[in-house]
CSV table of C-alpha atoms in Angstrom, one decimal:
chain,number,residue,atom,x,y,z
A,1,UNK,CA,120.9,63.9,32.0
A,2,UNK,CA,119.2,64.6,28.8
A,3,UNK,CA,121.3,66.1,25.4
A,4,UNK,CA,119.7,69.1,25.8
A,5,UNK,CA,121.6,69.4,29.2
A,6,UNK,CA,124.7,68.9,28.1
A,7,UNK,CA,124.4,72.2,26.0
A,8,UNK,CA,125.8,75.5,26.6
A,9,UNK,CA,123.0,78.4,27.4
A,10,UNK,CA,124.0,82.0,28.0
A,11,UNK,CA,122.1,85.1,28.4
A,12,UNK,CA,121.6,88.7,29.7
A,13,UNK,CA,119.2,90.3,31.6
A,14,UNK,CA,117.1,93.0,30.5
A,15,UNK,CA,114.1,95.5,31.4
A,16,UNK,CA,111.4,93.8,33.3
A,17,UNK,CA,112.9,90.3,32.0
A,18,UNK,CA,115.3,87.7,30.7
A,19,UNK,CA,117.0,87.1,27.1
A,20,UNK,CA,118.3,83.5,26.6
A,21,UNK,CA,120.5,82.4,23.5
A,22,UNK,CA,119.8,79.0,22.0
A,23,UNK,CA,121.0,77.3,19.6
A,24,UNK,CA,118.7,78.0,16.9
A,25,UNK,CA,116.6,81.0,18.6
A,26,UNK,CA,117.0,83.8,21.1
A,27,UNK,CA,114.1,84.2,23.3
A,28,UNK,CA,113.2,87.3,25.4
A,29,UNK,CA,110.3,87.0,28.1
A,30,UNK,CA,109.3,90.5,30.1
A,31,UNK,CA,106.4,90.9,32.7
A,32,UNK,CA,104.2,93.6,31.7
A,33,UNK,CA,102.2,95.7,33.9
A,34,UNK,CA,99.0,93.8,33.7
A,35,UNK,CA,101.4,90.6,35.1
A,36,UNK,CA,101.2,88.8,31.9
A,37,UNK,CA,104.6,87.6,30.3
A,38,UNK,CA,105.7,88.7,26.7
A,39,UNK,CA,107.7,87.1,24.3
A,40,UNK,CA,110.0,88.2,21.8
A,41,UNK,CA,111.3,85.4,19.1
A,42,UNK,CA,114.5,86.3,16.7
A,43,UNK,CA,116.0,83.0,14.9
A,44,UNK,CA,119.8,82.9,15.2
A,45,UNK,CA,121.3,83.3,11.9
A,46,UNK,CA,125.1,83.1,11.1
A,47,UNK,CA,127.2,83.7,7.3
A,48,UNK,CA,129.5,81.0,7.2
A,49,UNK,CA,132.4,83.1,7.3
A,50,UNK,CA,131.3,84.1,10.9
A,51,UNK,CA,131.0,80.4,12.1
A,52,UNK,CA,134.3,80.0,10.5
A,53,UNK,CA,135.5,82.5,12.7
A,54,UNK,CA,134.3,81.6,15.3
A,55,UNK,CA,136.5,78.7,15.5
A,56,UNK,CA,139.9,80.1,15.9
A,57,UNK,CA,141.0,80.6,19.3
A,58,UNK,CA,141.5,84.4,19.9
A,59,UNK,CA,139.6,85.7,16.9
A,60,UNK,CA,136.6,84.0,18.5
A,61,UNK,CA,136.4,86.0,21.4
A,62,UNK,CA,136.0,89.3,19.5
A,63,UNK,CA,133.7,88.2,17.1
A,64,UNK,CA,131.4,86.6,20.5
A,65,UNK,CA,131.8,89.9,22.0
A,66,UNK,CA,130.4,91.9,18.5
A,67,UNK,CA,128.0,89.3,17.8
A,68,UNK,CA,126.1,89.4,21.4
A,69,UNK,CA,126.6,92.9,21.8
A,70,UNK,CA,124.4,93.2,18.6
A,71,UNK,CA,122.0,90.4,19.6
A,72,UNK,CA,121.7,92.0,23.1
A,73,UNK,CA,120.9,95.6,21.9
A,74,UNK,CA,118.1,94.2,19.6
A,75,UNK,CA,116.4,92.5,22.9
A,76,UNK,CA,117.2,95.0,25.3
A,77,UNK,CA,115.7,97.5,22.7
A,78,UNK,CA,112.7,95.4,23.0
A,79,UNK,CA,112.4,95.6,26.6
A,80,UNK,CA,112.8,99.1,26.7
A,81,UNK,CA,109.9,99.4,24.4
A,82,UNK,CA,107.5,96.9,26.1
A,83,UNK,CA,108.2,99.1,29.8
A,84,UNK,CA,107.7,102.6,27.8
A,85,UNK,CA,104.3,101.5,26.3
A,86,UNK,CA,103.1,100.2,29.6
A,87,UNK,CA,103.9,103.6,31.3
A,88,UNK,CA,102.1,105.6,28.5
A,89,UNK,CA,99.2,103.2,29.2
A,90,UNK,CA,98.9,104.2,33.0
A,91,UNK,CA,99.2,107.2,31.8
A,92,UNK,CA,95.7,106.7,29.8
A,93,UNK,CA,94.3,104.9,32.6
A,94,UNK,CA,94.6,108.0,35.0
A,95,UNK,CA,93.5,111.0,32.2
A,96,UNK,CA,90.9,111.8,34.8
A,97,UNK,CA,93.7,112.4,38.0
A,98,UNK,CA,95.1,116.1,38.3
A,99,UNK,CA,97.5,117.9,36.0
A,100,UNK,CA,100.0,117.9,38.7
A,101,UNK,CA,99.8,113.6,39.4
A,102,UNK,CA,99.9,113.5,35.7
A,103,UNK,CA,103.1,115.1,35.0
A,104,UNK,CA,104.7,113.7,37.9
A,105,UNK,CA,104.2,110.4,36.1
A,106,UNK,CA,105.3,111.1,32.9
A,107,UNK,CA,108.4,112.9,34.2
A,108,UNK,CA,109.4,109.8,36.1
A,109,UNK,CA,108.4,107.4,32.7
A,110,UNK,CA,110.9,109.8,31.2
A,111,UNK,CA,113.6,110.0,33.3
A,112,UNK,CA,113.7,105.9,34.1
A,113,UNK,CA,113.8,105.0,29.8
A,114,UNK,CA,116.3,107.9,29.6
A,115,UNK,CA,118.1,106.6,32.8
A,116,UNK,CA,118.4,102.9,30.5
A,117,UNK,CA,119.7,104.8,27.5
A,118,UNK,CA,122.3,106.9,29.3
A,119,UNK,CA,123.4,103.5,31.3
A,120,UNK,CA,124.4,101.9,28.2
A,121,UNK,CA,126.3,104.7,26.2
A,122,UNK,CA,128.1,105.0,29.8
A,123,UNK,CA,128.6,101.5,29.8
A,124,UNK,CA,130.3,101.8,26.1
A,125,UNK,CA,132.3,104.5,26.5
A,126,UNK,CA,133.3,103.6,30.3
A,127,UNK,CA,134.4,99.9,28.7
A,128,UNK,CA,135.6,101.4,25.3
A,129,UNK,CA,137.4,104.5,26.5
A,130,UNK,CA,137.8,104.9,30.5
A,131,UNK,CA,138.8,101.6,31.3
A,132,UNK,CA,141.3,101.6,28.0
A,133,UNK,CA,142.4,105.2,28.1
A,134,UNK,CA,141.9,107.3,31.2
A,135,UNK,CA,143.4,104.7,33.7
A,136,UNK,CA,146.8,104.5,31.7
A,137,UNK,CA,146.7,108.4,31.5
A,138,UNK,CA,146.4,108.9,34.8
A,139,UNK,CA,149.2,106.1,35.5
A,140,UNK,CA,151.2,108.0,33.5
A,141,UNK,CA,150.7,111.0,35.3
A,142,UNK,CA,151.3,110.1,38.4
A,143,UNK,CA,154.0,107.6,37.9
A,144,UNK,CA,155.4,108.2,34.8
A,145,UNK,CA,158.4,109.7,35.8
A,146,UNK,CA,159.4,107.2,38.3
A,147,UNK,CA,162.0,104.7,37.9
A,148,UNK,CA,159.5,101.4,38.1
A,149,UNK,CA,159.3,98.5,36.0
A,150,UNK,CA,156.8,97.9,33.1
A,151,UNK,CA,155.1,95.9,35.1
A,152,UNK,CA,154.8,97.8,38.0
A,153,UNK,CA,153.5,100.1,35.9
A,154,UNK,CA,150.2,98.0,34.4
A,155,UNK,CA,149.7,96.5,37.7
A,156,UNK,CA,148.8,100.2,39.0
A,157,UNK,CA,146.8,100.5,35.5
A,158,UNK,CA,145.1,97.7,36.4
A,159,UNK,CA,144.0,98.4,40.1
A,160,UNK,CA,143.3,101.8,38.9
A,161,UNK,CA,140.6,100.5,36.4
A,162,UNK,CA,139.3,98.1,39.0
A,163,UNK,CA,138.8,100.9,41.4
A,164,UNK,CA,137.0,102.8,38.3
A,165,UNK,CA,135.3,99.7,37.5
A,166,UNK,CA,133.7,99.0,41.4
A,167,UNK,CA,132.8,102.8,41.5
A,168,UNK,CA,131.1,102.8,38.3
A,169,UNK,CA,128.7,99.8,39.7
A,170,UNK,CA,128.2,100.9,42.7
A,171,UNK,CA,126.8,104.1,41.6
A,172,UNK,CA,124.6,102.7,39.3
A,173,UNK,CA,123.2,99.7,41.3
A,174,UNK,CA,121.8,102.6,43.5
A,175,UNK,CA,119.3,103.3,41.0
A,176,UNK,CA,115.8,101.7,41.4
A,177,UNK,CA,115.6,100.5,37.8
A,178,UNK,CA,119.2,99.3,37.2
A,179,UNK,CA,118.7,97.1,40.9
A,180,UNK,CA,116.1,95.7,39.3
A,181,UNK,CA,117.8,94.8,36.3
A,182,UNK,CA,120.4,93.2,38.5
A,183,UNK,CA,118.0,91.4,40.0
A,184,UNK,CA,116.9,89.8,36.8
A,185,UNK,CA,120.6,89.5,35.5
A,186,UNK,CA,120.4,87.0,38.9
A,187,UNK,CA,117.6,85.2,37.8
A,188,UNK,CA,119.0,84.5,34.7
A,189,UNK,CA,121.9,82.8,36.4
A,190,UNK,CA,120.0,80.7,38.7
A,191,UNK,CA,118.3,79.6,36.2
A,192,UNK,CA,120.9,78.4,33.8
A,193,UNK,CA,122.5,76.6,36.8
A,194,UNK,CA,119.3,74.6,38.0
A,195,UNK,CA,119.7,73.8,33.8
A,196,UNK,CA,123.0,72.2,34.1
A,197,UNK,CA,122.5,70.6,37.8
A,198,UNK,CA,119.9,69.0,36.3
A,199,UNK,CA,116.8,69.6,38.2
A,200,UNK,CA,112.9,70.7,37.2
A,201,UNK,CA,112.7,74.5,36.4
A,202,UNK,CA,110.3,75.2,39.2
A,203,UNK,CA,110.6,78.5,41.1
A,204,UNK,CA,111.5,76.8,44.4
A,205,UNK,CA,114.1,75.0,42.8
A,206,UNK,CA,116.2,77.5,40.5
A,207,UNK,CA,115.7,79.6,44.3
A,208,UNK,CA,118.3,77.2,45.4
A,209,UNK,CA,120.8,77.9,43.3
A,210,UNK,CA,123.5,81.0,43.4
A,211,UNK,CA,122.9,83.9,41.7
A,212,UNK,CA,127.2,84.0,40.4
A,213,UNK,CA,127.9,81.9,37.6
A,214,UNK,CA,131.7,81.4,36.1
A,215,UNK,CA,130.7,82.4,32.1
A,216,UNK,CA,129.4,85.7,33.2
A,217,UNK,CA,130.1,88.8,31.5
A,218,UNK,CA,131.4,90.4,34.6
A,219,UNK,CA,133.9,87.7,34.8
A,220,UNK,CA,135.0,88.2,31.7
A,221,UNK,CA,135.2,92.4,32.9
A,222,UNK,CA,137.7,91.3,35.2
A,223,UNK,CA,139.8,88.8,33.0
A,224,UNK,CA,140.1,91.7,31.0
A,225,UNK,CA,141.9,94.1,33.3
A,226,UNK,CA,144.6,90.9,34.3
A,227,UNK,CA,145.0,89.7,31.1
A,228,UNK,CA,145.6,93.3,30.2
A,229,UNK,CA,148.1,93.7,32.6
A,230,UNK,CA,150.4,90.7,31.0
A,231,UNK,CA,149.7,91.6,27.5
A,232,UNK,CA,150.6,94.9,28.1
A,233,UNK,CA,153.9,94.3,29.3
A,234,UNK,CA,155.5,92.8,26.1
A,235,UNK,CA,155.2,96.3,24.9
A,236,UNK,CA,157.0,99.5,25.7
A,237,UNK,CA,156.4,102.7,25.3
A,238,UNK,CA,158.1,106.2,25.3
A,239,UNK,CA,155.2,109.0,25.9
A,240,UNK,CA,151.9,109.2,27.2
A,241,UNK,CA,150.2,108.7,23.7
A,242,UNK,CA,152.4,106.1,22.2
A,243,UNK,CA,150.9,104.3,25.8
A,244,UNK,CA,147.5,105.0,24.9
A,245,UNK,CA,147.8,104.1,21.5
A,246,UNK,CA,149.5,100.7,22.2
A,247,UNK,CA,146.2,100.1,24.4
A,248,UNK,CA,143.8,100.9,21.8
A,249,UNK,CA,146.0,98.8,19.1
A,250,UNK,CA,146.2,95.8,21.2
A,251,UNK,CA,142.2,95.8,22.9
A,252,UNK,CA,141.2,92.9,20.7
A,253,UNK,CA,144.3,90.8,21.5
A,254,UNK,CA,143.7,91.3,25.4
A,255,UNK,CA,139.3,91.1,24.8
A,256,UNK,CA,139.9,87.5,22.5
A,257,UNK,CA,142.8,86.4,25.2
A,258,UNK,CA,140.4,87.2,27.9
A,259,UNK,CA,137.5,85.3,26.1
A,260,UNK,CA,140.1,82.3,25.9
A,261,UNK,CA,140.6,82.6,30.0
A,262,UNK,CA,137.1,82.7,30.9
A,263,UNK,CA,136.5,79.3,28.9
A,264,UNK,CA,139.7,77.6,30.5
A,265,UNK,CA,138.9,78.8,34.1
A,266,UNK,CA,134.8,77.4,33.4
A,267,UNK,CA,136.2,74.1,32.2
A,268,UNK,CA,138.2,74.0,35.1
A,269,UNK,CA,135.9,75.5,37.7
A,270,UNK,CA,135.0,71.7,38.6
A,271,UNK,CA,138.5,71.2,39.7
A,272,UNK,CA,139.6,71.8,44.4
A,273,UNK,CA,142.1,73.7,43.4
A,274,UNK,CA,142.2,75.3,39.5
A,275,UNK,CA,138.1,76.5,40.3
A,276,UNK,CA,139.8,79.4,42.2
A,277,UNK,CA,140.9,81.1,39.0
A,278,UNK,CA,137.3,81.8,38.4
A,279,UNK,CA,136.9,84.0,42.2
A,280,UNK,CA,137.9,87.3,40.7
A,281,UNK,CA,134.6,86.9,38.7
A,282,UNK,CA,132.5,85.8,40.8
A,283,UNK,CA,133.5,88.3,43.2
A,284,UNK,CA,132.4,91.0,41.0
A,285,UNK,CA,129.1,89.7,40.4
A,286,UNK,CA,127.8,90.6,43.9
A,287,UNK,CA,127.9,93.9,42.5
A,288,UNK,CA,125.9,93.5,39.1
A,289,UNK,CA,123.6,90.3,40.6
A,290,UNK,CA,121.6,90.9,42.9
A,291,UNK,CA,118.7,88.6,44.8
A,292,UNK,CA,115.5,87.7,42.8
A,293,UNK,CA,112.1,87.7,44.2
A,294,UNK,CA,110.0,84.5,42.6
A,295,UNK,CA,107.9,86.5,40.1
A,296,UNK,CA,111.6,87.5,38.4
A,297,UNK,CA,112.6,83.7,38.3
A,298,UNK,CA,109.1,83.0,37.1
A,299,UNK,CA,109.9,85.2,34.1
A,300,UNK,CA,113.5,84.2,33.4
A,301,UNK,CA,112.0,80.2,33.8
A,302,UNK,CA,109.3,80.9,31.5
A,303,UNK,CA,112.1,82.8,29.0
A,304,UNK,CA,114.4,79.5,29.0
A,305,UNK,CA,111.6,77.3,28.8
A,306,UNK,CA,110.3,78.7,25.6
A,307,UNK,CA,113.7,79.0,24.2
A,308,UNK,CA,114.7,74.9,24.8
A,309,UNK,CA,111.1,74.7,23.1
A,310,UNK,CA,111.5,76.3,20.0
A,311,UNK,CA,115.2,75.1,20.0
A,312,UNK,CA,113.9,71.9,19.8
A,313,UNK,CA,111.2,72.7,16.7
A,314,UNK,CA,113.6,74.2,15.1
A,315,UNK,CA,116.4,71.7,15.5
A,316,UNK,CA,113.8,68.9,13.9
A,317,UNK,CA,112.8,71.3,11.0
């Protein structure tokens, strides 16, 4: 196995396509309407004091989180744009079909890029603010009163924010566009493990490979909630809002603790009986993964591909 195989890659889907993070470069490849593949190219670039950072265990979980959040808006942004101009072009293309087929497009152009937009400021405030706040409120009012022990108590918090959690996917992976995206969230991870097993990045190939993949996002989702649930009960608290605001103070001790978990249970993952740490993750991703049809791996391939390419140039320069 080559160097370049021994490296790390990670990614995220987005609309119509693929981002992968390199080492030097993050690479975006969508399929446009006219079935040609677009790229989009940023260079990675770092301050020192980030890198620095970076290297302390805890710490460098929240600053991974900030950092792709930002690098995965500026892609998905991208993505959005690409699929919006190619919907306004169809619209061009059929100036001479009736009034009424005309609208009907551009209402349903509308409502899928406003459909994207909505899905991520749910997605913030459902991870920032539901899954924090509303589960140990509602705890709280239902239990609250009753003689149980702290960790009784964040064990119902917990399973209450799991059930929040499944519901909140489920909903969404209803809708045409988002299955789609999970699609592509699938190819992604197919294609990262053909990568690391080794083989040629042909579309029959990556096919053979799962679409659930240990250093998922979704795994880290759910290390969140049971790391929560531990890190939580070292504290206690006297009211409702003293609870909340304990969760709000300690979120980046339980997101960096979590971030450390996901690490130790993928370096373990290799291991009969210690890879079973890794499940509750997995498990999850049948809900935001879903099966890719060969033109989607074609498009994450081509996305990786031109990633380890300009990783390379770049790496020489």
């Amino acid at each position: 196995m080559s160097q370049d195989s021994r490296n790390i890659y990670g990614g995220q889907a987005v609309i119509e396509g693929v981002m992968f993070a390199g080492k030097h470069v993050n690479v975006t490849a969508v399929r446009r309407k006219n079935d040609e593949i677009a790229f989009y190219e940023v260079p990675r670039t770092s301050k020192s004091w980030v890198q620095k950072l970076k290297k302390i265990p805890l710490l460098r979980g929240v600053v991974a989180i900030l950092e792709s959040s930002a690098k995965g808006s500026q892609h998905l942004n991208f993505s959005m744009e690409a699929y919006a101009e190619d919907e306004l072009t169809d619209e061009k293309d059929q100036a001479k079909a009736s009034e009424k087929e005309k609208e009907g497009k551009s209402g349903w152009s509308l409502s899928m890029i406003v459909g994207v937009a909505v899905a991520g400021i749910i997605s913030f405030v459902v991870g920032k603010i539901a899954f924090t706040v509303v589960p140990a409120a509602i705890e709280e009012l239902l239990f609250g009163g009753s003689n149980l022990n702290i960790v009784i108590h964040n064990l119902i918090e917990g399973l209450i924010k799991i059930v929040f959690l499944l519901g909140y996917l489920y909903v969404i992976s209803l809708t045409p566009l988002i299955k789609r995206l999970f699609q592509y969230h699938g190819a992604e991870h197919k294609v990262i493990s053909a990568y690391e097993a080794g083989v040629d990045l042909t579309v029959a190939n990556v096919q053979r490979y799962t679409r659930l993949h240990y250093r998922c996002g979704s795994s880290f989702i759910v290390f969140s909630v049971l790391v929560g649930v531990i890190v939580y009960s070292f504290f206690h608290w006297d009211s409702m809002w003293e609870r909340i605001y304990l969760r709000i103070l300690l979120l980046p001790v339980v997101l960096g603790a979590s971030y450390e978990t996901l690490r130790f249970t993928n370096a373990l993952r290799d291991l009969p009986v210690l890879r079973y740490l890794g499940y509750p993750g997995l498990w999850l991703q049948k809900l935001t993964t879903k099966e890719p049809t060969d033109e989607q791996v074609a498009v994450s391939i081509a996305s990786f591909n031109r990633m380890l390419e300009l990783d390379r140039q770049m790496g020489k320069a």
